[in-house]
Tab-separated table of N, CA, C and O in Angstrom:
chain	number	residue	atom	x	y	z
A	1	MET	N	-0.542	12.584	2.010
A	1	MET	CA	-1.831	11.823	2.571
A	1	MET	C	-1.684	10.387	2.021
A	1	MET	O	-1.653	10.223	0.612
A	2	SER	N	-1.823	9.387	2.721
A	2	SER	CA	-1.881	8.110	2.084
A	2	SER	C	-3.329	7.543	2.191
A	2	SER	O	-3.940	7.803	3.198
A	3	TYR	N	-3.776	7.432	0.836
A	3	TYR	CA	-5.232	7.034	0.503
A	3	TYR	C	-5.426	5.716	0.721
A	3	TYR	O	-6.511	5.109	0.899
A	4	ALA	N	-4.192	4.746	0.602
A	4	ALA	CA	-4.477	3.350	0.930
A	4	ALA	C	-3.698	2.558	1.856
A	4	ALA	O	-3.568	1.335	1.526
A	5	GLN	N	-3.144	3.132	2.577
A	5	GLN	CA	-2.357	2.358	3.569
A	5	GLN	C	-2.403	3.119	4.948
A	5	GLN	O	-2.442	4.279	4.718
A	6	ASN	N	-1.779	2.501	6.115
A	6	ASN	CA	-1.578	2.994	7.270
A	6	ASN	C	-0.438	2.372	7.826
A	6	ASN	O	-0.400	1.165	7.639
A	7	ILE	N	0.295	3.038	8.569
A	7	ILE	CA	1.686	2.395	9.144
A	7	ILE	C	1.635	2.765	10.467
A	7	ILE	O	1.164	3.603	11.088
A	8	PHE	N	1.788	1.480	11.350
A	8	PHE	CA	1.691	1.604	12.739
A	8	PHE	C	2.970	1.026	13.381
A	8	PHE	O	3.286	0.085	12.631
A	9	THR	N	3.040	1.397	14.713
A	9	THR	CA	4.316	0.675	15.230
A	9	THR	C	3.672	-0.001	16.500
A	9	THR	O	2.788	0.901	17.342
A	10	THR	N	3.673	-1.395	16.901
A	10	THR	CA	3.120	-1.834	18.028
A	10	THR	C	3.726	-1.449	19.264
A	10	THR	O	4.761	-1.270	19.503
A	11	THR	N	2.855	-1.260	20.238
A	11	THR	CA	3.551	-0.683	21.759
A	11	THR	C	2.940	-1.845	22.482
A	11	THR	O	3.864	-1.653	23.674
A	12	SER	N	2.425	-2.925	22.398
A	12	SER	CA	2.075	-3.815	23.517
A	12	SER	C	2.022	-5.249	22.874
A	12	SER	O	1.987	-5.477	21.735
A	13	PRO	N	2.422	-6.102	23.524
A	13	PRO	CA	2.347	-7.529	22.969
A	13	PRO	C	1.187	-7.952	22.525
A	13	PRO	O	0.008	-7.833	22.979
A	14	ASN	N	1.309	-8.918	21.357
A	14	ASN	CA	-0.013	-9.364	20.511
A	14	ASN	C	-1.137	-8.266	20.548
A	14	ASN	O	-2.263	-8.316	20.262
A	15	GLU	N	-0.819	-6.719	20.055
A	15	GLU	CA	-1.645	-6.070	19.445
A	15	GLU	C	-2.119	-6.303	18.160
A	15	GLU	O	-1.179	-6.690	17.339
A	16	THR	N	-3.364	-6.758	17.925
A	16	THR	CA	-3.846	-6.749	16.777
A	16	THR	C	-4.977	-5.836	16.179
A	16	THR	O	-5.770	-6.278	14.926
A	17	ASN	N	-5.565	-5.144	16.895
A	17	ASN	CA	-6.664	-4.184	16.327
A	17	ASN	C	-6.356	-3.122	16.081
A	17	ASN	O	-5.486	-2.387	16.750
A	18	PHE	N	-6.520	-2.588	14.707
A	18	PHE	CA	-6.043	-1.409	14.033
A	18	PHE	C	-7.045	-0.531	13.368
A	18	PHE	O	-8.045	-1.165	13.181
A	19	VAL	N	-6.812	0.754	13.576
A	19	VAL	CA	-7.952	1.303	12.615
A	19	VAL	C	-7.487	2.048	11.809
A	19	VAL	O	-6.698	2.838	11.546
A	20	ILE	N	-8.012	1.965	10.272
A	20	ILE	CA	-7.614	2.843	9.155
A	20	ILE	C	-7.916	4.048	9.078
A	20	ILE	O	-9.366	4.380	9.378
A	21	THR	N	-7.426	4.831	8.480
A	21	THR	CA	-7.783	6.361	8.356
A	21	THR	C	-8.043	6.644	6.848
A	21	THR	O	-7.955	7.780	6.432
A	22	TRP	N	-8.585	5.927	5.762
A	22	TRP	CA	-8.600	6.040	4.557
A	22	TRP	C	-9.996	6.735	4.772
A	22	TRP	O	-10.909	6.597	5.487
A	23	THR	N	-9.987	7.447	3.197
A	23	THR	CA	-11.459	8.160	3.290
A	23	THR	C	-12.484	7.020	2.863
A	23	THR	O	-12.100	6.020	1.950
A	24	ALA	N	-13.828	7.349	3.214
A	24	ALA	CA	-14.890	6.339	2.722
A	24	ALA	C	-15.220	6.538	1.187
A	24	ALA	O	-14.959	7.754	0.808
A	25	PRO	N	-15.608	5.642	0.388
A	25	PRO	CA	-15.396	4.339	0.819
A	25	PRO	C	-14.194	3.630	0.834
A	25	PRO	O	-13.297	4.229	0.337
A	26	TYR	N	-13.897	2.958	1.886
A	26	TYR	CA	-12.530	1.983	2.279
A	26	TYR	C	-12.007	1.203	1.227
A	26	TYR	O	-10.766	1.075	1.169
A	27	TYR	N	-12.712	0.523	0.625
A	27	TYR	CA	-12.197	-0.557	0.011
A	27	TYR	C	-13.456	-1.163	-0.739
A	27	TYR	O	-14.741	-1.220	-0.696
A	28	MET	N	-13.453	-1.903	-1.968
A	28	MET	CA	-14.445	-2.688	-2.786
A	28	MET	C	-14.906	-3.815	-1.790
A	28	MET	O	-16.384	-3.878	-1.584
A	29	THR	N	-14.282	-4.690	-1.444
A	29	THR	CA	-14.523	-5.636	-0.494
A	29	THR	C	-13.306	-5.835	0.530
A	29	THR	O	-12.190	-5.504	0.423
A	30	THR	N	-13.938	-6.391	1.748
A	30	THR	CA	-12.907	-6.896	2.742
A	30	THR	C	-11.452	-7.666	2.357
A	30	THR	O	-10.616	-7.523	2.910
A	31	ALA	N	-11.751	-8.064	1.447
A	31	ALA	CA	-10.787	-9.136	0.615
A	31	ALA	C	-9.353	-8.344	0.211
A	31	ALA	O	-8.288	-8.911	-0.040
A	32	ASP	N	-9.677	-7.006	0.029
A	32	ASP	CA	-8.708	-6.227	-0.640
A	32	ASP	C	-7.887	-5.625	0.340
A	32	ASP	O	-6.700	-5.016	0.224
A	33	VAL	N	-8.272	-5.549	1.617
A	33	VAL	CA	-7.363	-5.055	2.646
A	33	VAL	C	-6.487	-6.198	3.320
A	33	VAL	O	-6.567	-7.249	3.285
A	34	LYS	N	-5.063	-5.690	3.197
A	34	LYS	CA	-4.200	-6.756	3.460
A	34	LYS	C	-3.158	-6.276	4.605
A	34	LYS	O	-3.414	-4.991	4.652
A	35	ALA	N	-2.148	-6.699	4.733
A	35	ALA	CA	-1.293	-6.604	6.023
A	35	ALA	C	0.287	-7.205	5.877
A	35	ALA	O	0.262	-8.354	5.457
A	36	GLU	N	1.006	-6.299	6.370
A	36	GLU	CA	2.197	-6.788	6.693
A	36	GLU	C	2.770	-6.515	7.921
A	36	GLU	O	2.682	-5.416	8.523
A	37	VAL	N	3.811	-7.572	8.272
A	37	VAL	CA	4.574	-7.030	9.873
A	37	VAL	C	5.755	-7.159	9.653
A	37	VAL	O	6.266	-8.436	9.013
A	38	ASP	N	6.479	-5.987	9.702
A	38	ASP	CA	7.832	-6.244	9.239
A	38	ASP	C	8.203	-6.574	8.294
A	38	ASP	O	9.027	-7.464	7.725
A	39	LYS	N	7.700	-6.077	7.250
A	39	LYS	CA	7.538	-6.346	5.602
A	39	LYS	C	7.236	-8.057	5.105
A	39	LYS	O	7.641	-8.258	4.007
A	40	VAL	N	6.575	-8.689	6.138
A	40	VAL	CA	6.187	-10.133	5.976
A	40	VAL	C	4.574	-10.135	5.893
A	40	VAL	O	4.354	-9.535	6.778
A	41	ALA	N	3.906	-10.631	4.585
A	41	ALA	CA	2.406	-10.878	4.904
A	41	ALA	C	2.099	-11.205	6.157
A	41	ALA	O	2.805	-12.285	6.871
A	42	TRP	N	0.852	-10.700	6.659
A	42	TRP	CA	0.441	-11.145	7.611
A	42	TRP	C	-1.276	-11.464	7.653
A	42	TRP	O	-1.550	-10.737	6.598
A	43	THR	N	-1.618	-12.180	8.445
A	43	THR	CA	-3.159	-12.916	8.072
A	43	THR	C	-4.030	-11.655	8.717
A	43	THR	O	-3.947	-11.049	9.739
A	44	VAL	N	-5.132	-11.286	7.679
A	44	VAL	CA	-6.073	-10.354	8.239
A	44	VAL	C	-7.195	-11.112	8.712
A	44	VAL	O	-7.765	-12.112	7.861
A	45	VAL	N	-7.708	-11.069	9.849
A	45	VAL	CA	-8.711	-11.902	10.460
A	45	VAL	C	-10.041	-11.502	10.192
A	45	VAL	O	-10.832	-12.084	9.876
A	46	SER	N	-10.184	-10.160	10.316
A	46	SER	CA	-11.407	-9.538	9.948
A	46	SER	C	-11.329	-8.116	9.789
A	46	SER	O	-10.528	-7.265	10.207
A	47	VAL	N	-12.370	-7.336	9.126
A	47	VAL	CA	-12.540	-5.973	8.699
A	47	VAL	C	-13.790	-5.601	8.830
A	47	VAL	O	-14.813	-6.395	8.272
A	48	SER	N	-14.106	-4.662	9.581
A	48	SER	CA	-15.281	-4.250	9.616
A	48	SER	C	-15.267	-2.571	9.676
A	48	SER	O	-14.737	-1.872	10.667
A	49	GLY	N	-15.868	-1.997	8.294
A	49	GLY	CA	-15.583	-0.828	8.344
A	49	GLY	C	-14.322	-0.046	8.468
A	49	GLY	O	-13.592	-0.597	7.779
A	50	THR	N	-13.886	0.500	9.145
A	50	THR	CA	-12.309	1.166	9.575
A	50	THR	C	-11.698	0.196	10.361
A	50	THR	O	-10.208	0.366	10.374
A	51	ASN	N	-12.124	-0.716	11.162
A	51	ASN	CA	-11.416	-1.427	12.108
A	51	ASN	C	-10.957	-2.919	11.674
A	51	ASN	O	-11.837	-3.795	10.630
A	52	VAL	N	-9.512	-2.951	11.654
A	52	VAL	CA	-8.880	-4.301	11.328
A	52	VAL	C	-8.227	-5.115	12.257
A	52	VAL	O	-7.632	-4.634	12.914
A	53	THR	N	-8.471	-6.294	12.492
A	53	THR	CA	-8.086	-7.223	13.120
A	53	THR	C	-7.092	-8.238	12.554
A	53	THR	O	-7.604	-8.817	11.639
A	54	LEU	N	-5.891	-8.406	13.093
A	54	LEU	CA	-4.911	-9.273	12.452
A	54	LEU	C	-4.600	-10.600	13.339
A	54	LEU	O	-4.967	-10.325	14.478
A	55	ALA	N	-4.060	-11.420	12.879
A	55	ALA	CA	-3.764	-12.660	13.674
A	55	ALA	C	-2.870	-12.221	14.597
A	55	ALA	O	-1.795	-11.250	14.523
A	56	THR	N	-2.878	-13.213	15.766
A	56	THR	CA	-2.019	-12.727	16.816
A	56	THR	C	-0.635	-13.069	16.540
A	56	THR	O	-0.029	-13.698	15.531
A	57	GLY	N	0.491	-12.933	17.439
A	57	GLY	CA	1.844	-13.127	17.528
A	57	GLY	C	2.869	-11.838	16.809
A	57	GLY	O	3.727	-12.133	16.853
A	58	ILE	N	2.178	-10.459	16.929
A	58	ILE	CA	2.844	-9.614	16.601
A	58	ILE	C	3.741	-9.040	17.634
A	58	ILE	O	3.282	-8.981	18.733
A	59	PRO	N	5.131	-9.089	17.534
A	59	PRO	CA	5.942	-8.674	18.441
A	59	PRO	C	5.991	-7.094	18.680
A	59	PRO	O	5.787	-6.183	17.894
A	60	VAL	N	6.293	-6.831	19.886
A	60	VAL	CA	6.257	-5.358	20.225
A	60	VAL	C	7.311	-4.796	19.402
A	60	VAL	O	8.155	-5.192	19.042
A	61	ASP	N	7.119	-3.121	18.954
A	61	ASP	CA	8.160	-2.631	17.991
A	61	ASP	C	8.080	-2.982	16.982
A	61	ASP	O	9.036	-2.795	16.147
A	62	SER	N	7.099	-3.846	16.294
A	62	SER	CA	7.109	-4.132	14.948
A	62	SER	C	6.055	-3.137	14.171
A	62	SER	O	5.589	-2.361	14.537
A	63	THR	N	6.931	-3.081	12.784
A	63	THR	CA	5.912	-2.196	11.818
A	63	THR	C	4.639	-2.658	11.137
A	63	THR	O	5.198	-3.782	10.557
A	64	VAL	N	3.766	-2.446	11.478
A	64	VAL	CA	2.565	-2.798	10.846
A	64	VAL	C	2.120	-2.129	9.730
A	64	VAL	O	1.986	-1.162	9.813
A	65	ARG	N	1.873	-2.577	8.526
A	65	ARG	CA	1.272	-1.853	7.298
A	65	ARG	C	0.253	-2.555	6.940
A	65	ARG	O	0.004	-3.700	6.675
A	66	ILE	N	-1.080	-1.588	7.267
A	66	ILE	CA	-2.208	-2.080	6.519
A	66	ILE	C	-2.789	-1.435	5.374
A	66	ILE	O	-2.408	-0.140	5.248
A	67	TYR	N	-2.988	-2.251	4.113
A	67	TYR	CA	-2.917	-1.556	2.825
A	67	TYR	C	-3.972	-2.027	2.162
A	67	TYR	O	-4.823	-2.981	2.582
A	68	ARG	N	-4.499	-1.547	1.068
A	68	ARG	CA	-5.470	-1.787	0.135
A	68	ARG	C	-4.981	-2.115	-1.274
A	68	ARG	O	-3.860	-1.704	-1.700
A	69	GLU	N	-5.510	-3.239	-1.753
A	69	GLU	CA	-4.813	-3.788	-2.789
A	69	GLU	C	-6.256	-4.390	-3.832
A	69	GLU	O	-6.787	-5.262	-3.243
A	70	THR	N	-6.792	-3.514	-4.743
A	70	THR	CA	-7.964	-3.560	-5.100
A	70	THR	C	-7.691	-4.627	-6.469
A	70	THR	O	-6.861	-4.484	-7.042
A	71	ASP	N	-8.721	-5.384	-6.618
A	71	ASP	CA	-8.735	-6.381	-8.025
A	71	ASP	C	-9.263	-5.351	-8.698
A	71	ASP	O	-10.068	-5.178	-9.091
A	72	VAL	N	-8.234	-5.598	-10.046
A	72	VAL	CA	-8.503	-4.718	-11.156
A	72	VAL	C	-8.424	-5.553	-12.302
A	72	VAL	O	-8.491	-5.038	-13.595
A	73	SER	N	-8.448	-6.966	-12.203
A	73	SER	CA	-8.423	-7.961	-13.587
A	73	SER	C	-9.683	-7.846	-14.093
A	73	SER	O	-9.752	-8.057	-15.288
A	74	SER	N	-10.726	-7.114	-13.516
A	74	SER	CA	-12.007	-7.047	-14.632
A	74	SER	C	-12.717	-5.965	-13.905
A	74	SER	O	-12.663	-5.516	-12.829
A	75	ASN	N	-13.819	-5.175	-14.750
A	75	ASN	CA	-14.888	-4.445	-14.509
A	75	ASN	C	-15.288	-4.858	-12.893
A	75	ASN	O	-16.116	-6.083	-13.111
A	76	GLU	N	-15.747	-3.894	-11.880
A	76	GLU	CA	-16.595	-4.376	-11.084
A	76	GLU	C	-17.932	-4.565	-11.701
A	76	GLU	O	-18.755	-5.546	-11.149
A	77	VAL	N	-18.405	-3.620	-12.486
A	77	VAL	CA	-19.515	-4.060	-13.279
A	77	VAL	C	-19.598	-3.851	-14.841
A	77	VAL	O	-18.744	-3.094	-15.095
A	78	ASP	N	-19.893	-4.718	-15.406
A	78	ASP	CA	-20.128	-5.024	-16.977
A	78	ASP	C	-21.607	-4.362	-17.490
A	78	ASP	O	-22.691	-4.695	-16.810
A	79	PHE	N	-21.503	-3.460	-18.433
A	79	PHE	CA	-22.610	-2.737	-18.851
A	79	PHE	C	-22.835	-3.577	-20.121
A	79	PHE	O	-22.318	-3.813	-20.972
A	80	LEU	N	-24.028	-3.701	-20.207
A	80	LEU	CA	-24.854	-4.775	-21.682
A	80	LEU	C	-25.486	-3.839	-22.538
A	80	LEU	O	-26.487	-2.888	-21.809
A	81	ALA	N	-25.348	-3.999	-23.642
A	81	ALA	CA	-26.591	-3.168	-24.626
A	81	ALA	C	-27.994	-3.256	-24.233
A	81	ALA	O	-28.315	-4.598	-23.767
A	82	GLY	N	-28.610	-2.129	-23.831
A	82	GLY	CA	-30.142	-2.354	-23.609
A	82	GLY	C	-30.690	-2.551	-22.319
A	82	GLY	O	-31.413	-2.459	-21.543
A	83	SER	N	-29.369	-2.443	-21.354
A	83	SER	CA	-29.578	-2.954	-19.935
A	83	SER	C	-29.589	-1.642	-19.393
A	83	SER	O	-29.149	-0.362	-19.999
A	84	PRO	N	-30.167	-1.362	-18.272
A	84	PRO	CA	-30.371	0.191	-17.307
A	84	PRO	C	-28.778	0.754	-16.853
A	84	PRO	O	-27.766	-0.435	-16.557
A	85	PHE	N	-28.653	1.884	-17.295
A	85	PHE	CA	-27.341	2.508	-16.930
A	85	PHE	C	-27.432	3.169	-15.612
A	85	PHE	O	-27.836	4.394	-15.368
A	86	ARG	N	-27.341	2.380	-14.317
A	86	ARG	CA	-27.639	3.073	-12.903
A	86	ARG	C	-26.223	3.778	-12.588
A	86	ARG	O	-25.040	3.371	-12.828
A	87	ALA	N	-26.511	4.923	-11.643
A	87	ALA	CA	-25.305	5.565	-11.128
A	87	ALA	C	-24.611	4.723	-10.127
A	87	ALA	O	-23.582	4.776	-10.205
A	88	GLY	N	-25.348	3.930	-9.506
A	88	GLY	CA	-24.641	3.032	-8.530
A	88	GLY	C	-23.444	2.025	-9.166
A	88	GLY	O	-22.581	1.894	-8.829
A	89	ASP	N	-23.887	1.687	-10.546
A	89	ASP	CA	-23.228	0.710	-11.128
A	89	ASP	C	-21.628	1.715	-11.592
A	89	ASP	O	-20.554	1.230	-11.565
A	90	VAL	N	-22.065	2.780	-12.025
A	90	VAL	CA	-21.106	3.611	-12.591
A	90	VAL	C	-19.990	4.000	-11.479
A	90	VAL	O	-18.971	4.028	-11.389
A	91	ASN	N	-20.721	4.326	-10.216
A	91	ASN	CA	-19.660	4.631	-9.148
A	91	ASN	C	-18.972	3.693	-8.438
A	91	ASN	O	-17.868	3.671	-8.245
A	92	GLU	N	-19.536	2.312	-8.792
A	92	GLU	CA	-18.646	1.048	-8.442
A	92	GLU	C	-17.468	1.092	-9.492
A	92	GLU	O	-16.184	0.777	-9.202
A	93	ASN	N	-17.343	1.133	-10.607
A	93	ASN	CA	-16.562	1.057	-11.482
A	93	ASN	C	-15.582	2.391	-11.413
A	93	ASN	O	-14.100	2.147	-11.367
A	94	PHE	N	-16.061	3.228	-11.001
A	94	PHE	CA	-15.180	4.634	-10.783
A	94	PHE	C	-14.483	4.610	-9.449
A	94	PHE	O	-13.305	4.708	-9.501
A	95	ASN	N	-15.028	3.856	-8.345
A	95	ASN	CA	-14.445	3.595	-7.291
A	95	ASN	C	-13.324	2.485	-7.518
A	95	ASN	O	-12.097	2.769	-7.055
A	96	GLN	N	-13.394	1.377	-8.342
A	96	GLN	CA	-12.626	0.590	-8.511
A	96	GLN	C	-11.198	1.207	-9.284
A	96	GLN	O	-10.071	1.015	-8.861
A	97	THR	N	-11.604	2.299	-10.206
A	97	THR	CA	-10.365	3.086	-10.760
A	97	THR	C	-9.855	3.848	-9.983
A	97	THR	O	-8.294	3.803	-9.830
A	98	LEU	N	-10.591	4.517	-8.934
A	98	LEU	CA	-9.897	5.694	-8.095
A	98	LEU	C	-8.796	4.943	-7.277
A	98	LEU	O	-7.930	5.030	-6.870
A	99	PHE	N	-9.529	3.661	-6.641
A	99	PHE	CA	-8.318	2.931	-5.801
A	99	PHE	C	-7.178	2.719	-6.541
A	99	PHE	O	-6.383	2.616	-5.750
A	100	ALA	N	-7.481	2.123	-7.315
A	100	ALA	CA	-6.177	1.564	-8.517
A	100	ALA	C	-4.946	2.809	-8.409
A	100	ALA	O	-4.144	2.589	-8.314
A	101	VAL	N	-5.598	4.028	-8.676
A	101	VAL	CA	-4.779	4.992	-8.879
A	101	VAL	C	-4.009	5.391	-7.637
A	101	VAL	O	-3.101	5.752	-7.299
A	102	GLN	N	-5.228	5.586	-6.390
A	102	GLN	CA	-4.801	5.843	-5.136
A	102	GLN	C	-3.377	4.682	-4.765
A	102	GLN	O	-2.790	5.112	-4.196
A	103	GLU	N	-3.442	3.523	-5.013
A	103	GLU	CA	-2.768	2.497	-4.617
A	103	GLU	C	-1.439	2.467	-5.367
A	103	GLU	O	-0.302	2.455	-4.728
A	104	ALA	N	-1.513	2.972	-6.283
A	104	ALA	CA	-0.435	3.309	-7.376
A	104	ALA	C	0.440	4.433	-6.680
A	104	ALA	O	1.791	4.429	-6.625
A	105	LEU	N	-0.325	5.519	-6.412
A	105	LEU	CA	0.233	6.651	-5.871
A	105	LEU	C	1.160	6.400	-4.328
A	105	LEU	O	2.252	6.752	-4.248
A	106	THR	N	0.422	5.484	-3.743
A	106	THR	CA	1.031	5.026	-2.318
A	106	THR	C	2.384	4.265	-2.618
A	106	THR	O	3.093	4.435	-1.723
A	107	SER	N	2.296	3.706	-3.576
A	107	SER	CA	3.304	2.416	-3.880
A	107	SER	C	4.325	3.361	-4.094
A	107	SER	O	5.619	3.079	-3.908
A	108	ASP	N	4.396	4.589	-4.761
A	108	ASP	CA	5.329	5.498	-4.986
A	108	ASP	C	5.764	6.105	-3.961
A	108	ASP	O	7.038	6.179	-3.792
A	109	GLU	N	4.916	6.203	-2.801
A	109	GLU	CA	5.500	6.836	-1.709
A	109	GLU	C	6.595	6.069	-0.918
A	109	GLU	O	7.354	6.059	-0.469
A	110	ASN	N	5.913	4.665	-1.150
A	110	ASN	CA	6.727	3.405	-0.484
A	110	ASN	C	8.152	3.355	-1.049
A	110	ASN	O	8.763	3.026	-0.386
A	111	HIS	N	8.306	3.569	-2.128
A	111	HIS	CA	9.614	3.650	-2.674
A	111	HIS	C	10.708	4.712	-2.876
A	111	HIS	O	11.849	4.729	-3.371
A	112	GLU	N	9.822	6.104	-2.180
A	112	GLU	CA	10.834	7.184	-2.498
A	112	GLU	C	12.301	6.812	-1.459
A	112	GLU	O	13.229	7.350	-1.992
A	113	ALA	N	11.890	6.263	-0.387
A	113	ALA	CA	13.430	5.831	0.465
A	113	ALA	C	14.392	5.085	-0.494
A	113	ALA	O	15.426	5.605	-0.509
A	114	ASP	N	13.920	4.156	-1.108
A	114	ASP	CA	14.412	3.171	-1.938
A	114	ASP	C	15.281	4.268	-2.979
A	114	ASP	O	16.257	4.138	-3.631
A	115	ILE	N	14.349	4.775	-3.669
A	115	ILE	CA	14.816	6.006	-4.750
A	115	ILE	C	15.815	6.795	-4.152
A	115	ILE	O	17.086	6.985	-5.012
A	116	ASP	N	15.670	7.674	-3.246
A	116	ASP	CA	16.731	8.537	-2.804
A	116	ASP	C	18.048	7.605	-2.279
A	116	ASP	O	19.182	7.901	-2.350
A	117	ARG	N	18.046	6.341	-1.715
A	117	ARG	CA	19.076	5.629	-1.294
A	117	ARG	C	20.124	5.029	-2.616
A	117	ARG	O	21.253	5.275	-2.775
A	118	ILE	N	19.215	4.609	-3.569
A	118	ILE	CA	19.911	4.628	-5.239
A	118	ILE	C	20.912	5.635	-5.709
A	118	ILE	O	21.657	5.553	-6.192
A	119	ASP	N	19.865	7.083	-5.578
A	119	ASP	CA	20.442	7.940	-5.972
A	119	ASP	C	21.863	8.345	-5.449
A	119	ASP	O	22.824	8.956	-5.845
A	120	GLY	N	21.976	8.155	-4.153
A	120	GLY	CA	23.053	8.564	-3.160
A	120	GLY	C	23.864	7.629	-3.592
A	120	GLY	O	25.114	7.939	-3.725
A	121	ILE	N	23.819	6.528	-3.980
A	121	ILE	CA	25.055	5.384	-4.548
A	121	ILE	C	25.288	5.636	-5.666
A	121	ILE	O	26.638	5.749	-5.966
A	122	ILE	N	24.694	6.362	-6.729
A	122	ILE	CA	24.807	6.451	-8.065
A	122	ILE	C	25.776	7.878	-7.983
A	122	ILE	O	26.985	7.694	-8.351
A	123	THR	N	25.225	8.895	-6.963
A	123	THR	CA	25.936	10.016	-6.873
A	123	THR	C	27.414	9.795	-6.381
A	123	THR	O	28.242	10.242	-6.652
A	124	SER	N	27.487	8.816	-5.426
A	124	SER	CA	28.861	8.584	-4.728
A	124	SER	C	29.719	7.924	-5.880
A	124	SER	O	30.679	8.203	-5.872
A	125	ILE	N	29.332	6.792	-6.586
A	125	ILE	CA	29.988	6.250	-7.750
A	125	ILE	C	30.670	7.487	-8.742
A	125	ILE	O	31.614	7.320	-9.088
A	126	LEU	N	29.436	8.130	-9.084
A	126	LEU	CA	30.049	9.300	-10.115
A	126	LEU	C	30.972	10.139	-9.417
A	126	LEU	O	32.146	10.484	-10.341
A	127	ASP	N	31.028	10.612	-7.879
A	127	ASP	CA	32.049	11.453	-7.613
A	127	ASP	C	33.404	10.658	-7.794
A	127	ASP	O	34.085	11.346	-7.959
A	128	GLN	N	33.201	9.397	-7.275
A	128	GLN	CA	34.466	8.528	-7.394
A	128	GLN	C	34.954	8.452	-8.718
A	128	GLN	O	36.515	8.609	-8.823
A	129	LEU	N	34.051	8.327	-9.528
A	129	LEU	CA	34.825	8.265	-10.862
A	129	LEU	C	35.552	9.580	-11.529
A	129	LEU	O	36.478	9.629	-12.151
A	130	ASN	N	34.548	10.700	-11.162
A	130	ASN	CA	35.226	11.996	-11.412
A	130	ASN	C	36.328	12.690	-10.922
A	130	ASN	O	37.094	13.200	-11.250
A	131	ASN	N	36.604	11.715	-9.544
A	131	ASN	CA	37.502	12.074	-8.845
A	131	ASN	C	38.855	11.079	-8.738
A	131	ASN	O	39.853	11.349	-8.179
A	132	HIS	N	38.509	9.994	-9.511
A	132	HIS	CA	39.447	9.233	-9.468
A	132	HIS	C	39.845	8.390	-8.128
A	132	HIS	O	40.764	8.267	-7.852
A	133	THR	N	38.986	8.615	-7.213
A	133	THR	CA	39.183	7.965	-6.095
A	133	THR	C	38.829	6.198	-5.717
A	133	THR	O	38.914	5.960	-4.909
A	134	TYR	N	38.434	5.761	-6.748
A	134	TYR	CA	38.039	4.269	-6.696
A	134	TYR	C	39.144	3.545	-6.549
A	134	TYR	O	40.247	3.974	-7.315
A	135	ARG	N	39.245	2.328	-6.167
A	135	ARG	CA	40.127	1.133	-6.195
A	135	ARG	C	40.008	0.073	-6.941
A	135	ARG	O	38.646	-0.249	-7.258
A	136	HIS	N	40.844	-0.292	-7.962
A	136	HIS	CA	40.604	-1.213	-8.817
A	136	HIS	C	41.306	-2.494	-8.298
A	136	HIS	O	42.507	-2.126	-7.912
A	137	ASN	N	40.479	-3.488	-8.123
A	137	ASN	CA	41.219	-4.936	-7.812
A	137	ASN	C	42.009	-5.693	-8.622
A	137	ASN	O	41.458	-6.106	-9.465
């Protein structure tokens, strides 16, 4: 299960509306929702709940990837000595951490095919070396 991305294939010209299937809460801010069309960054026009609208111009049969990229450069909430310790604030920081972990796991899923391809190349090279079937120019 992907917690932080959905992959779609467009079936009609200028298809721009997509529904994400992540579990709630979906993102920290709507600015965390990003998109790519055929591995090229694409403009996210609006995000409302699970509905994501992208900029027009997406060709038919394109691969659309909508994903979450949570800002983890600082805590969502900072706790100060003597200030109230509210559950909502703790939940915000927890969600930020949870999202970062989910995104890292999803990133690993994206690279699984690359890892398999590289593994195949390495295996082929090792087989050639072991069988002396390589050519030297």
